[in-house]
Amino acid sequence: MNIVTTKERILQYIEYKGINISEFLRNTDIKRGFLDADKLNSAVSDVFVAKIIATYSDLNLEWLITGEGQMLKENNGQPDDLVAEPTVSFRKTVDPIKDFQKIPLFNSMATMGLLPKSNGDFDDEFIVDYLSVPNLPSVDGALYATGDSMYPLLKAGDIVAFKKVDVDINNIFFGEIYILSIFIDDHSTYKTIKFLQKSEKGETYVRLVSQNQHHQDKDIPLNKIAAMALVRASIRIHN
C-alpha cells in the first residue's frame, strides 16, 4: 500500500497553489531541506504544522495531517461565522450560560495567545475566523487542537474553546481539560492540552494526564506553567 505522507500532501498543496518550494518555505519561515526528497517520510512537528496553517488559511488541517476530507476548507479560507452546538456536559463551574456569543478562532501560532497583550486584548493578526456558539459559558477564544495526546477525545483539527484562568492551585478544577503553556527555558514555551490531576508530590506540583494511553503521565512544578486555560467546549467537523 502506498501511504501518502504529510510532506507529500504539502507538495500536492504547493503544486495546486502554483507556487514553488522556495517561496513556500520563505512564507512559512521553515528551513531549507524540509521538503527534500529523502525527508518526505519524516514526521512534521506541531510547530511546523502551526506555521503552515497560519500562513495558508485555506488549507484544511485535517486533510494535511490525516489525508481525510478535502484539501481546501469549504469556505476557501475566507472568514465565516460557524454555528455549532456544544456537547452537553456536567459543569463544575457556576458562571452563567450565555445565550449567544461570538468567539474568536485563533491560529495555532497564537498558542498561548492565551498570552494576551498587556491591555488584555489579543493580537488581531492571530484571528482567522469567528465561531457563533449558543448556550455556552463565557470563553476567551478558540484554537485548533494539534497532536494526538488527547486522542480519541480530541484529535488534530478539532476546535477547543477556552477560558483563561490565572495560574494558581486554587483555580484548578482537577479532572478537567486545560490548555497549558509550559516553560521550556527562560525564553520559550510549548503548548499542550491535558487533563490536570493532583500530584502526589504536593500542592506545588500538578500531574499532566493524557487521554492517549501511549503518552505517560507527568508531574511538573506549578511555576513551570506560563499560562493556562480551561477547555469549555470542543467542536469536531465531520465531512
CSV table of C-alpha atoms in Angstrom, one decimal:
chain,number,residue,atom,x,y,z
A,1,MET,CA,0.0,0.0,0.0
A,2,ASN,CA,1.3,3.4,-1.0
A,3,ILE,CA,0.7,5.7,2.0
A,4,VAL,CA,0.9,9.4,1.3
A,5,THR,CA,2.8,11.3,4.0
A,6,THR,CA,2.1,14.7,5.4
A,7,LYS,CA,5.0,16.2,3.5
A,8,GLU,CA,3.8,14.7,0.2
A,9,ARG,CA,0.4,16.3,0.9
A,10,ILE,CA,2.2,19.6,1.4
A,11,LEU,CA,3.8,19.1,-2.0
A,12,GLN,CA,0.4,18.5,-3.5
A,13,TYR,CA,-0.9,21.7,-2.0
A,14,ILE,CA,2.1,23.6,-3.3
A,15,GLU,CA,1.5,22.3,-6.8
A,16,TYR,CA,-2.2,23.2,-6.6
A,17,LYS,CA,-1.3,26.8,-5.4
A,18,GLY,CA,1.1,27.2,-8.3
A,19,ILE,CA,4.0,28.3,-6.1
A,20,ASN,CA,7.5,26.9,-5.8
A,21,ILE,CA,9.0,25.2,-2.7
A,22,SER,CA,11.4,28.1,-2.0
A,23,GLU,CA,8.5,30.5,-1.9
A,24,PHE,CA,6.5,28.2,0.4
A,25,LEU,CA,9.5,27.8,2.8
A,26,ARG,CA,10.1,31.5,2.8
A,27,ASN,CA,6.5,32.4,3.5
A,28,THR,CA,6.2,29.8,6.4
A,29,ASP,CA,9.7,30.5,7.8
A,30,ILE,CA,10.6,26.9,7.6
A,31,LYS,CA,14.3,26.0,6.9
A,32,ARG,CA,15.6,24.7,3.6
A,33,GLY,CA,15.7,20.9,3.3
A,34,PHE,CA,12.3,20.4,4.9
A,35,LEU,CA,10.8,19.1,1.7
A,36,ASP,CA,13.9,17.3,0.3
A,37,ALA,CA,13.1,14.0,-1.4
A,38,ASP,CA,15.0,12.0,1.2
A,39,LYS,CA,13.0,13.5,4.0
A,40,LEU,CA,9.4,13.1,2.8
A,41,ASN,CA,8.8,10.1,5.1
A,42,SER,CA,9.8,12.0,8.2
A,43,ALA,CA,7.1,13.4,10.6
A,44,VAL,CA,6.1,17.0,10.7
A,45,SER,CA,6.2,18.6,14.1
A,46,ASP,CA,3.2,20.6,15.5
A,47,VAL,CA,5.3,23.8,15.3
A,48,PHE,CA,5.7,23.4,11.5
A,49,VAL,CA,2.0,22.5,11.1
A,50,ALA,CA,1.1,25.6,13.0
A,51,LYS,CA,3.4,27.8,10.8
A,52,ILE,CA,1.8,26.3,7.6
A,53,ILE,CA,-1.8,26.7,8.8
A,54,ALA,CA,-1.1,30.3,10.0
A,55,THR,CA,0.3,31.2,6.5
A,56,TYR,CA,-2.1,29.3,4.3
A,57,SER,CA,-5.5,29.7,6.0
A,58,ASP,CA,-7.4,27.9,3.1
A,59,LEU,CA,-5.6,24.7,3.8
A,60,ASN,CA,-7.7,22.0,5.6
A,61,LEU,CA,-5.8,21.0,8.7
A,62,GLU,CA,-7.5,17.5,9.0
A,63,TRP,CA,-6.6,16.8,5.3
A,64,LEU,CA,-3.0,17.9,5.9
A,65,ILE,CA,-2.5,15.7,8.9
A,66,THR,CA,-4.6,12.6,8.1
A,67,GLY,CA,-5.4,12.8,4.4
A,68,GLU,CA,-9.1,12.7,5.2
A,69,GLY,CA,-11.6,15.2,3.7
A,70,GLN,CA,-10.8,17.9,1.1
A,71,MET,CA,-7.5,19.7,0.6
A,72,LEU,CA,-9.2,23.1,1.0
A,73,LYS,CA,-11.6,24.4,3.5
A,74,GLU,CA,-15.1,24.6,2.2
A,75,ASN,CA,-15.2,28.4,2.5
A,76,ASN,CA,-11.8,28.6,0.7
A,77,GLY,CA,-10.2,30.1,3.8
A,78,GLN,CA,-12.4,33.2,4.0
A,79,PRO,CA,-13.6,34.2,7.4
A,80,ASP,CA,-17.2,32.9,8.0
A,81,ASP,CA,-19.4,32.6,11.0
A,82,LEU,CA,-19.6,28.9,12.0
A,83,VAL,CA,-22.6,27.8,14.2
A,84,ALA,CA,-22.1,24.8,16.4
A,85,GLU,CA,-24.0,23.1,19.2
A,86,PRO,CA,-21.6,22.4,22.1
A,87,THR,CA,-21.7,18.9,23.7
A,88,VAL,CA,-23.8,18.9,26.9
A,89,SER,CA,-21.6,18.2,30.0
A,90,PHE,CA,-21.8,18.2,33.8
A,91,ARG,CA,-20.2,21.5,34.7
A,92,LYS,CA,-18.1,22.2,37.8
A,93,THR,CA,-18.2,25.9,37.3
A,94,VAL,CA,-21.2,28.1,38.2
A,95,ASP,CA,-20.8,31.1,35.9
A,96,PRO,CA,-23.9,31.8,33.8
A,97,ILE,CA,-24.5,30.3,30.4
A,98,LYS,CA,-24.6,32.8,27.5
A,99,ASP,CA,-27.4,32.5,25.0
A,100,PHE,CA,-25.1,33.6,22.2
A,101,GLN,CA,-21.5,34.8,21.9
A,102,LYS,CA,-19.1,35.4,19.1
A,103,ILE,CA,-15.8,33.6,19.7
A,104,PRO,CA,-12.5,34.5,18.0
A,105,LEU,CA,-10.8,31.5,16.5
A,106,PHE,CA,-7.0,31.8,16.7
A,107,ASN,CA,-4.5,30.0,14.5
A,108,SER,CA,-2.1,27.7,16.3
A,109,MET,CA,0.7,30.3,16.3
A,110,ALA,CA,-1.3,32.3,18.9
A,111,THR,CA,-0.8,29.2,21.1
A,112,MET,CA,-1.0,30.9,24.4
A,113,GLY,CA,-2.3,33.9,23.0
A,114,LEU,CA,-3.7,32.8,26.0
A,115,LEU,CA,-0.9,35.2,26.3
A,116,PRO,CA,-2.9,38.4,25.5
A,117,LYS,CA,-1.3,41.8,25.3
A,118,SER,CA,-0.8,43.8,28.5
A,119,ASN,CA,-4.1,45.5,28.0
A,120,GLY,CA,-5.9,42.1,28.0
A,121,ASP,CA,-6.6,42.1,24.3
A,122,PHE,CA,-5.5,39.5,21.7
A,123,ASP,CA,-3.5,40.3,18.6
A,124,ASP,CA,-5.9,40.6,15.8
A,125,GLU,CA,-3.4,39.1,13.4
A,126,PHE,CA,-3.8,35.7,15.0
A,127,ILE,CA,-7.6,35.6,14.5
A,128,VAL,CA,-8.5,33.5,11.4
A,129,ASP,CA,-12.3,33.2,11.9
A,130,TYR,CA,-15.2,33.6,14.4
A,131,LEU,CA,-17.4,30.9,15.9
A,132,SER,CA,-21.0,31.6,16.8
A,133,VAL,CA,-21.8,29.2,19.6
A,134,PRO,CA,-25.1,29.3,21.6
A,135,ASN,CA,-25.7,28.2,25.2
A,136,LEU,CA,-22.0,28.2,26.3
A,137,PRO,CA,-20.3,29.7,29.4
A,138,SER,CA,-18.1,32.7,28.8
A,139,VAL,CA,-15.0,31.9,26.8
A,140,ASP,CA,-12.0,34.0,25.7
A,141,GLY,CA,-11.4,32.3,22.4
A,142,ALA,CA,-10.8,29.0,20.5
A,143,LEU,CA,-8.0,27.3,18.7
A,144,TYR,CA,-7.2,24.1,16.8
A,145,ALA,CA,-6.0,21.1,18.7
A,146,THR,CA,-2.8,19.6,17.4
A,147,GLY,CA,-1.0,16.3,18.3
A,148,ASP,CA,-2.5,13.1,19.5
A,149,SER,CA,-2.1,13.1,23.3
A,150,MET,CA,-5.8,13.5,23.9
A,151,TYR,CA,-7.0,11.2,21.1
A,152,PRO,CA,-9.7,9.9,20.7
A,153,LEU,CA,-11.4,12.5,23.0
A,154,LEU,CA,-9.7,15.3,20.9
A,155,LYS,CA,-8.0,14.8,17.6
A,156,ALA,CA,-5.9,17.1,15.5
A,157,GLY,CA,-8.1,19.6,13.8
A,158,ASP,CA,-10.7,19.7,16.5
A,159,ILE,CA,-11.6,23.2,17.8
A,160,VAL,CA,-11.4,23.8,21.5
A,161,ALA,CA,-13.0,26.9,23.2
A,162,PHE,CA,-11.2,28.1,26.2
A,163,LYS,CA,-11.4,30.4,29.2
A,164,LYS,CA,-8.1,31.8,30.5
A,165,VAL,CA,-7.5,31.4,34.2
A,166,ASP,CA,-4.7,32.6,36.5
A,167,VAL,CA,-2.0,30.0,37.3
A,168,ASP,CA,-3.0,29.2,40.8
A,169,ILE,CA,-3.7,25.8,42.5
A,170,ASN,CA,-6.9,27.3,43.9
A,171,ASN,CA,-8.2,28.0,40.3
A,172,ILE,CA,-7.8,24.4,39.1
A,173,PHE,CA,-10.8,22.1,38.7
A,174,PHE,CA,-8.9,18.8,38.9
A,175,GLY,CA,-10.0,16.2,36.4
A,176,GLU,CA,-10.9,18.9,33.8
A,177,ILE,CA,-9.1,19.5,30.5
A,178,TYR,CA,-6.8,22.5,30.2
A,179,ILE,CA,-4.7,24.2,27.5
A,180,LEU,CA,-1.3,24.8,29.0
A,181,SER,CA,1.7,26.9,28.0
A,182,ILE,CA,4.7,25.4,29.7
A,183,PHE,CA,8.2,26.9,30.1
A,184,ILE,CA,10.9,25.0,28.2
A,185,ASP,CA,13.5,27.6,29.4
A,186,ASP,CA,13.6,31.3,30.3
A,187,HIS,CA,12.6,32.4,26.8
A,188,SER,CA,10.4,29.8,25.2
A,189,THR,CA,7.3,27.7,25.9
A,190,TYR,CA,5.3,25.0,24.3
A,191,LYS,CA,1.6,24.4,24.2
A,192,THR,CA,-0.2,21.2,25.2
A,193,ILE,CA,-3.7,20.0,26.1
A,194,LYS,CA,-4.1,17.7,29.1
A,195,PHE,CA,-6.2,16.6,32.0
A,196,LEU,CA,-5.0,18.2,35.2
A,197,GLN,CA,-4.8,16.0,38.3
A,198,LYS,CA,-3.4,16.4,41.8
A,199,SER,CA,0.2,15.4,42.1
A,200,GLU,CA,1.5,13.1,44.8
A,201,LYS,CA,4.4,15.5,45.1
A,202,GLY,CA,2.3,18.1,46.8
A,203,GLU,CA,0.4,21.3,46.0
A,204,THR,CA,3.4,22.9,44.3
A,205,TYR,CA,3.1,20.3,41.5
A,206,VAL,CA,0.3,19.2,39.1
A,207,ARG,CA,0.0,16.0,37.1
A,208,LEU,CA,-0.5,16.2,33.4
A,209,VAL,CA,-2.6,13.3,32.1
A,210,SER,CA,-3.3,12.3,28.5
A,211,GLN,CA,-6.3,10.5,27.1
A,212,ASN,CA,-4.0,8.6,24.8
A,213,GLN,CA,-2.5,5.7,26.8
A,214,HIS,CA,0.7,5.8,24.7
A,215,HIS,CA,1.6,9.1,26.5
A,216,GLN,CA,2.9,8.9,30.0
A,217,ASP,CA,1.6,11.0,32.9
A,218,LYS,CA,4.0,13.7,34.0
A,219,ASP,CA,4.3,15.7,37.2
A,220,ILE,CA,5.5,19.3,36.8
A,221,PRO,CA,6.0,22.2,39.2
A,222,LEU,CA,3.2,24.7,39.0
A,223,ASN,CA,5.6,27.5,38.4
A,224,LYS,CA,6.6,25.9,35.1
A,225,ILE,CA,3.2,26.8,33.7
A,226,ALA,CA,3.4,30.2,31.9
A,227,ALA,CA,-0.4,30.4,31.2
A,228,MET,CA,-3.4,28.1,31.3
A,229,ALA,CA,-7.0,28.0,30.2
A,230,LEU,CA,-9.9,25.8,31.0
A,231,VAL,CA,-11.4,23.9,27.9
A,232,ARG,CA,-15.1,24.6,27.9
A,233,ALA,CA,-16.2,23.1,24.6
A,234,SER,CA,-14.8,21.2,21.7
A,235,ILE,CA,-16.1,21.1,18.1
A,236,ARG,CA,-15.4,18.3,15.6
A,237,ILE,CA,-16.2,18.8,11.9
A,238,HIS,CA,-17.2,15.6,10.1
A,239,ASN,CA,-17.1,15.6,6.3
